[in-house]
Amino acid sequence: MNVLRSYVGGAWVVGQGELETLVNPATEEPLAQAGSGGIDRSAALEFARAKGGAALRALTFAERGALLKGVCDQIQAHREELIDLAVANGGNTRSDAKFDIDGATFTLSTYAEIGKGLGNLKVLADGEGVTLGRMARFHGQHILTPRHGVAIHINAFNFPAWGMAEKAATALLAGMPVLSKPATSSAIVSHRIMELLVEKAVLPEGALSLLVGGVGDLLDHVGAQDVIAFTGSGATGEKIRSRTSVIARSVRVNVEADSLNAAILGPDGEAGSEIYDYFMKDVLRDMTQKAGQKCTAIRRVLVPAAVADRLRDDLSDRLKAVVVGNPAHESVRMGPLATKQQQEDVTDGIAALARDGRLVHGSAQVEAVGVPDGKGFFVGPVLIEVEPGAAAPTVHSREVFGPVATVVPYDGSASAAAEIVGRGQGGLVSSVYSEDAAFAGELTLGLAPFHGRVFLGSAKIAEQSPGPGTVLPTLVHGGPGRAGGGEELGGLRGLSFYMQRTALEGSRPVIDRIVKPPS
Ligand code: NAP
């Protein structure tokens, strides 16, 4: 069987010892094996720091942007092959797989353009300069320079292409080399992308390394100039943050974790109205796209009590039409969960949520199309509802990472909606569907402190918008509290995690010479 390798120290390395078998989650057919035993993580980090860091810092932002364009072109050129791998190893439908692969290329090309726009610079000015003395000559200016360590990227299983690319794009443009660790269960796509980049020598030596398999003792070797960007469960995020090596060396850590994203229909969302239909379409897509395994997927569906029954019934009707099964089959609209463990967790989660209210559509059991009997990690789309005014503690605290959402009726006021959503203790994104600007405005101010992004759904943007579940490279991704307290992307903002902000204080001509591009 194909054994996935790691690319560290400028060479492909096969892990020793016990290997994990990666399967097709629809059929449980083994696809590859992976392991990282015996790999010298300390040497891998040192190589990246010495070779990759030096090479990237020697380049201007425009040159680094051109490297990202090269990465993007390779993924684009092998798009069909990567989609096929994501269908097999990720349980993705073709549409789910495109969401991942095209999300990767879109993010890379956005950052390539940002690099081009920054041009000949190697240092970024952070904000305007300030006059510090009586005369303009005594000047202050903040600057950002690339950190001299490695950006360690630990990714979740659900976006093997986008997750790898969105983190790498910002770090490489900032001038930091990357060591990327995909989740083992779905690593085939990330591994293939790495092969493509190595084959064509798209990046300088040491700029991008790939560790396939368990993280092992990697984090014991972090240094004070390294950074860690992690996406995954809150529990793993906590372990990373609390490692002695991380605390002792003040290593910067960015955590993207769980989120109980809410979608709120405004009081103007009468049944059958344009905004009602738009709302339902977005909820339906978020529940079923990637079988609900999206950190940004809508989990809590807040609906004015007056339309809650109607919406529940309409949504249930639509969910009945979703064909679940092997995504290799043309008719299938929703694939399996990524692993047996996920299937077990989601099944337990459905039972726990249902205890807060009642299950109104679907169940963990589902008849899957095009699958050998009893095989595959399937869960059907499930809708739960709670009573108006119910405390529903599990609904507001437990992320069930699958095709599952809960209808939560509320009284139609912005203050009640904000209070209910706030019980989630911080999220990545929540969305407000209303044409009533006063309601949307009041609710936005109630939601914003608890979210990294607020999506304002209106029929006026419906045709152009991919909905709240899509992370855009020009807008911030991350959120406070439960969501991990992290922040990624956001255009130029995303670079600052990988750079040191330094205040310069001195004579203006000297500072200008440092900050302004050489002519
Ligand atoms: P996970 O179990 O926490 O794993 C995430 C990554 O961490 C994997 O690469 C995993 O490697 C690695 N890992 C496991 N134990 C580790 C340790 N002790 N130290 C360092 N790394 C370790 O999460 P998951 O099951 O893959 O992902 C599902 C969760 O991710 C969901 O809760 C979801 O909300 C969250 N998520 C968040 C975002 C976001 O942007 N906020 C995006 C996607 C997913 P192995 O695979 O080798 O075990």
XYZ file of C-alpha atoms in Angstrom, residues 30-418:
389
model
C -7.823 1.286 2.789
C -6.106 3.946 0.652
C -2.689 4.615 2.182
C -0.654 4.422 5.346
C 1.102 7.147 7.272
C 3.286 7.565 10.301
C 5.952 9.904 11.582
C 7.939 7.643 13.950
C 11.661 8.297 14.042
C 11.522 11.639 12.235
C 13.946 14.110 13.786
C 11.619 17.086 14.428
C 14.339 19.208 15.970
C 16.483 18.901 12.834
C 13.445 19.555 10.626
C 12.742 22.832 12.425
C 16.391 23.857 12.390
C 16.653 23.238 8.630
C 13.517 25.320 7.979
C 14.787 28.170 10.165
C 18.241 28.239 8.625
C 17.496 27.588 4.934
C 13.879 28.555 4.390
C 13.860 31.582 6.666
C 16.990 33.082 5.176
C 15.756 32.515 1.609
C 12.353 34.081 2.228
C 13.682 37.104 4.100
C 16.016 37.841 1.192
C 12.972 38.339 -1.043
C 10.676 41.347 -1.384
C 6.945 41.022 -0.794
C 6.386 41.048 -4.556
C 8.826 38.151 -4.980
C 7.163 36.175 -2.205
C 3.812 36.932 -3.830
C 5.159 35.446 -7.049
C 6.050 32.255 -5.143
C 2.452 32.024 -3.930
C 1.265 32.434 -7.498
C 3.502 29.446 -8.390
C 1.925 27.353 -5.615
C -1.531 28.387 -6.778
C -0.740 27.468 -10.404
C 0.403 23.968 -9.414
C -2.786 23.270 -7.456
C -4.880 24.706 -10.282
C -3.073 22.570 -12.877
C -3.855 19.409 -10.870
C -7.327 20.442 -9.729
C -9.150 17.378 -11.092
C -6.672 14.933 -9.582
C -6.912 16.671 -6.190
C -10.712 16.668 -6.332
C -10.677 12.916 -6.965
C -8.370 12.392 -3.971
C -10.633 14.511 -1.738
C -13.689 12.528 -2.841
C -11.908 9.267 -1.969
C -10.090 10.216 1.232
C -12.353 12.973 2.595
C -15.819 11.603 1.843
C -16.368 14.837 -0.074
C -18.895 15.196 -2.859
C -17.300 16.808 -5.912
C -18.855 20.083 -4.875
C -17.407 19.759 -1.333
C -14.003 18.934 -2.790
C -14.093 21.975 -5.090
C -14.927 24.125 -2.073
C -11.665 22.970 -0.464
C -9.399 23.024 -3.543
C -10.774 26.231 -5.065
C -10.734 27.853 -1.634
C -7.009 27.078 -1.513
C -6.257 28.607 -4.912
C -8.462 31.645 -4.278
C -6.669 32.364 -1.004
C -3.224 31.853 -2.553
C -4.020 34.115 -5.487
C -5.447 36.801 -3.169
C -2.228 36.804 -1.136
C -0.127 36.700 -4.314
C -1.888 39.930 -5.350
C -1.357 41.490 -1.929
C 2.361 40.705 -2.285
C 2.440 42.242 -5.748
C 0.755 45.355 -4.390
C 3.348 45.729 -1.608
C 6.052 45.627 -4.278
C 9.669 46.180 -3.529
C 9.373 46.273 0.266
C 10.868 43.896 2.831
C 9.637 45.800 5.877
C 6.051 46.887 6.551
C 5.155 50.206 8.118
C 2.446 49.626 10.718
C 0.214 52.689 10.633
C 1.282 56.290 10.214
C 4.392 57.751 11.821
C 4.058 60.231 14.703
C 5.963 63.345 15.666
C 7.455 62.778 19.110
C 9.281 66.053 19.857
C 8.747 69.746 19.387
C 10.219 69.427 15.891
C 9.028 67.010 13.188
C 12.533 65.555 13.027
C 12.018 63.519 16.246
C 9.825 60.807 14.837
C 8.177 57.525 15.786
C 7.063 54.712 13.496
C 5.972 51.118 14.082
C 7.355 48.525 11.700
C 6.737 44.810 11.087
C 9.589 42.443 10.211
C 9.441 38.650 9.662
C 10.162 36.529 12.720
C 13.273 34.340 12.399
C 11.634 31.057 13.378
C 9.349 28.495 11.783
C 5.584 28.797 11.444
C 4.252 25.451 12.671
C 0.839 24.826 11.176
C -1.307 22.048 12.665
C -4.482 21.509 10.665
C -7.875 19.843 11.100
C -9.129 16.975 8.927
C -11.886 18.846 7.122
C -9.919 21.134 4.778
C -6.670 19.413 3.743
C -6.064 21.823 0.828
C -7.562 25.105 2.021
C -6.310 24.681 5.599
C -2.760 24.107 4.418
C -2.882 26.909 1.835
C -4.551 29.653 3.849
C -2.058 29.355 6.667
C 0.953 28.938 4.361
C -0.049 31.914 2.173
C 0.068 34.415 5.029
C 3.228 33.002 6.632
C 5.229 32.741 3.402
C 4.195 36.230 2.296
C 5.249 37.547 5.701
C 8.654 35.889 5.171
C 8.429 32.904 7.544
C 9.120 29.284 6.542
C 6.346 26.799 7.271
C 6.177 23.303 8.692
C 2.674 22.054 7.939
C 1.105 19.096 9.728
C -2.154 17.910 8.203
C -4.596 15.796 10.207
C -3.486 12.219 9.577
C -6.873 10.766 8.568
C -7.254 13.007 5.480
C -3.604 13.755 4.675
C -3.597 12.394 1.102
C -4.564 15.730 -0.508
C -1.983 17.759 1.448
C 0.651 15.124 0.660
C -0.089 15.298 -3.067
C 0.074 19.102 -3.045
C 3.485 18.871 -1.400
C 4.653 16.358 -4.022
C 3.599 18.748 -6.790
C 5.459 21.659 -5.230
C 8.612 19.618 -4.655
C 8.568 18.130 -8.178
C 8.521 21.586 -9.726
C 10.761 23.202 -7.073
C 8.195 25.975 -6.704
C 9.525 27.225 -3.365
C 13.060 27.808 -2.046
C 14.594 24.960 -0.055
C 13.263 24.847 3.509
C 10.382 27.277 2.854
C 7.731 24.561 3.206
C 8.024 21.254 5.074
C 5.331 18.650 5.606
C 5.032 16.351 8.612
C 2.617 13.501 7.926
C 1.513 11.463 10.931
C 1.409 12.185 14.652
C 2.871 15.421 15.977
C 5.192 13.495 18.369
C 7.683 15.669 20.235
C 7.602 18.475 17.641
C 6.414 21.108 20.089
C 9.220 20.338 22.576
C 11.608 21.889 20.057
C 9.876 25.226 19.513
C 11.995 28.321 19.926
C 11.217 31.898 20.899
C 10.986 33.076 17.277
C 8.684 30.219 16.194
C 4.909 30.502 16.043
C 2.183 27.856 16.148
C -1.088 28.193 14.259
C -3.492 25.417 15.135
C -6.928 24.464 13.809
C -8.865 21.694 15.487
C -10.727 20.881 18.642
C -10.695 23.148 21.680
C -9.286 20.273 23.754
C -6.187 19.906 21.547
C -5.805 23.695 21.425
C -5.677 23.741 25.209
C -2.982 21.044 25.244
C -0.846 23.016 22.781
C -1.192 26.277 24.666
C -0.299 24.701 27.969
C 2.881 22.926 26.868
C 5.846 23.880 29.014
C 8.037 24.615 25.981
C 5.401 26.986 24.585
C 4.915 28.822 27.870
C 8.611 28.970 28.783
C 9.652 30.462 25.412
C 6.600 32.752 25.020
C 5.806 31.096 21.701
C 2.965 32.818 19.856
C -0.010 30.493 19.438
C -3.090 31.049 17.298
C -5.994 28.692 17.945
C -8.959 28.186 15.624
C -11.329 25.870 17.464
C -14.993 24.986 17.971
C -17.892 27.307 17.278
C -21.662 27.256 17.754
C -22.420 29.561 14.845
C -25.935 30.970 14.818
C -28.145 32.167 11.967
C -30.869 34.576 13.048
C -33.964 35.302 10.995
C -35.246 38.828 11.683
C -38.825 39.725 12.668
C -39.495 40.720 9.041
C -38.768 37.140 7.891
C -42.345 36.084 7.297
C -42.899 32.635 5.829
C -42.573 32.759 2.057
C -40.804 36.152 2.007
C -37.611 36.577 -0.006
C -35.489 36.816 3.148
C -37.141 33.687 4.637
C -36.275 31.660 1.531
C -32.733 33.023 1.462
C -32.279 32.156 5.147
C -33.527 28.615 4.634
C -31.288 28.081 1.609
C -28.190 29.092 3.591
C -29.144 26.926 6.595
C -29.722 23.943 4.313
C -26.387 24.410 2.524
C -24.483 24.754 5.795
C -26.074 21.641 7.282
C -25.209 19.433 4.316
C -22.061 20.896 2.714
C -19.122 18.679 3.724
C -21.701 16.786 5.833
C -21.717 19.726 8.238
C -17.995 19.331 8.992
C -17.229 23.013 8.621
C -16.086 25.102 11.558
C -18.300 27.912 10.244
C -21.438 25.786 9.701
C -24.699 27.041 11.180
C -25.470 25.042 14.330
C -28.191 27.188 15.938
C -31.109 28.424 13.846
C -32.825 31.321 15.652
C -36.314 32.010 14.314
C -39.076 34.342 15.577
C -41.504 32.094 17.482
C -44.326 33.039 15.112
C -42.647 31.312 12.136
C -40.650 28.618 13.958
C -43.060 25.728 13.264
C -43.348 26.630 9.603
C -39.595 26.922 9.172
C -39.003 23.616 10.961
C -41.458 21.889 8.594
C -40.097 23.561 5.448
C -36.527 22.727 6.421
C -37.436 19.124 7.238
C -39.070 18.779 3.799
C -35.923 20.034 2.105
C -33.695 17.759 4.195
C -35.787 14.735 3.142
C -34.641 15.321 -0.427
C -30.912 15.124 0.437
C -29.447 11.891 -0.956
C -26.762 10.557 1.389
C -24.177 8.043 0.264
C -20.916 7.360 -1.515
C -19.903 10.713 -3.029
C -18.456 8.878 -6.025
C -22.106 8.353 -7.086
C -23.659 11.042 -9.266
C -26.953 11.255 -7.318
C -25.352 11.728 -3.898
C -25.615 15.202 -2.326
C -24.039 14.453 1.059
C -21.153 12.132 1.883
C -20.036 10.439 5.110
C -18.217 11.883 8.089
C -14.440 11.719 7.910
C -13.741 8.972 10.449
C -15.359 6.326 12.622
C -14.505 8.484 15.648
C -16.368 11.461 14.153
C -19.367 9.237 13.462
C -19.397 8.111 17.100
C -18.966 11.656 18.420
C -21.756 13.017 16.220
C -24.103 10.150 17.132
C -23.502 10.860 20.843
C -23.909 14.581 20.201
C -27.291 14.137 18.503
C -28.581 12.190 21.510
C -27.314 14.886 23.879
C -28.848 17.762 21.872
C -32.158 15.932 21.587
C -32.379 15.819 25.395
C -32.624 19.655 25.328
C -35.683 19.502 23.076
C -36.829 17.011 20.482
C -35.547 15.493 17.295
C -37.798 16.603 14.419
C -35.993 15.250 11.369
C -33.513 12.466 10.617
C -31.401 10.294 12.863
C -27.857 9.065 13.179
C -28.906 6.001 11.159
C -29.232 6.573 7.447
C -29.548 4.440 4.361
C -26.508 5.295 2.278
C -26.555 4.991 -1.517
C -23.806 3.080 -3.344
C -22.131 1.635 -0.270
C -21.424 -1.970 0.708
C -23.775 -3.108 3.490
C -22.885 -1.701 6.898
C -19.856 0.197 5.591
C -19.034 3.897 5.827
C -19.182 6.544 8.525
C -22.580 7.974 7.655
C -24.949 10.127 9.653
C -28.153 11.527 8.149
C -29.034 15.231 8.295
C -30.666 15.875 11.659
C -32.858 18.741 12.832
C -33.684 19.311 16.479
C -35.990 21.943 17.991
C -36.245 23.418 21.446
C -39.180 25.140 23.159
C -39.311 28.950 23.118
C -37.477 30.216 26.194
C -35.785 26.866 26.923
C -32.369 27.079 28.602
C -31.105 24.282 26.284
C -27.655 24.113 27.909
C -26.275 21.460 25.542
C -27.437 23.276 22.394
C -25.492 26.343 23.531
C -22.358 24.525 24.655
C -21.726 21.424 22.550
C -20.507 21.594 18.976
C -21.758 18.531 17.102
C -19.441 18.444 14.078
C -21.801 16.973 11.504
C -25.032 17.636 9.536
C -26.930 18.715 12.618
C -28.699 21.949 13.571
C -31.183 23.067 16.212
C -34.147 25.404 15.694
C -34.291 27.878 18.587
C -37.443 30.065 18.631
C -37.027 33.587 20.058
C -39.297 36.596 20.548
C -38.098 38.531 17.488
C -36.200 41.216 19.410
C -32.524 41.978 18.792
C -31.745 41.946 22.511
C -33.205 38.439 23.017
C -31.375 37.099 19.945
C -28.056 38.569 21.130
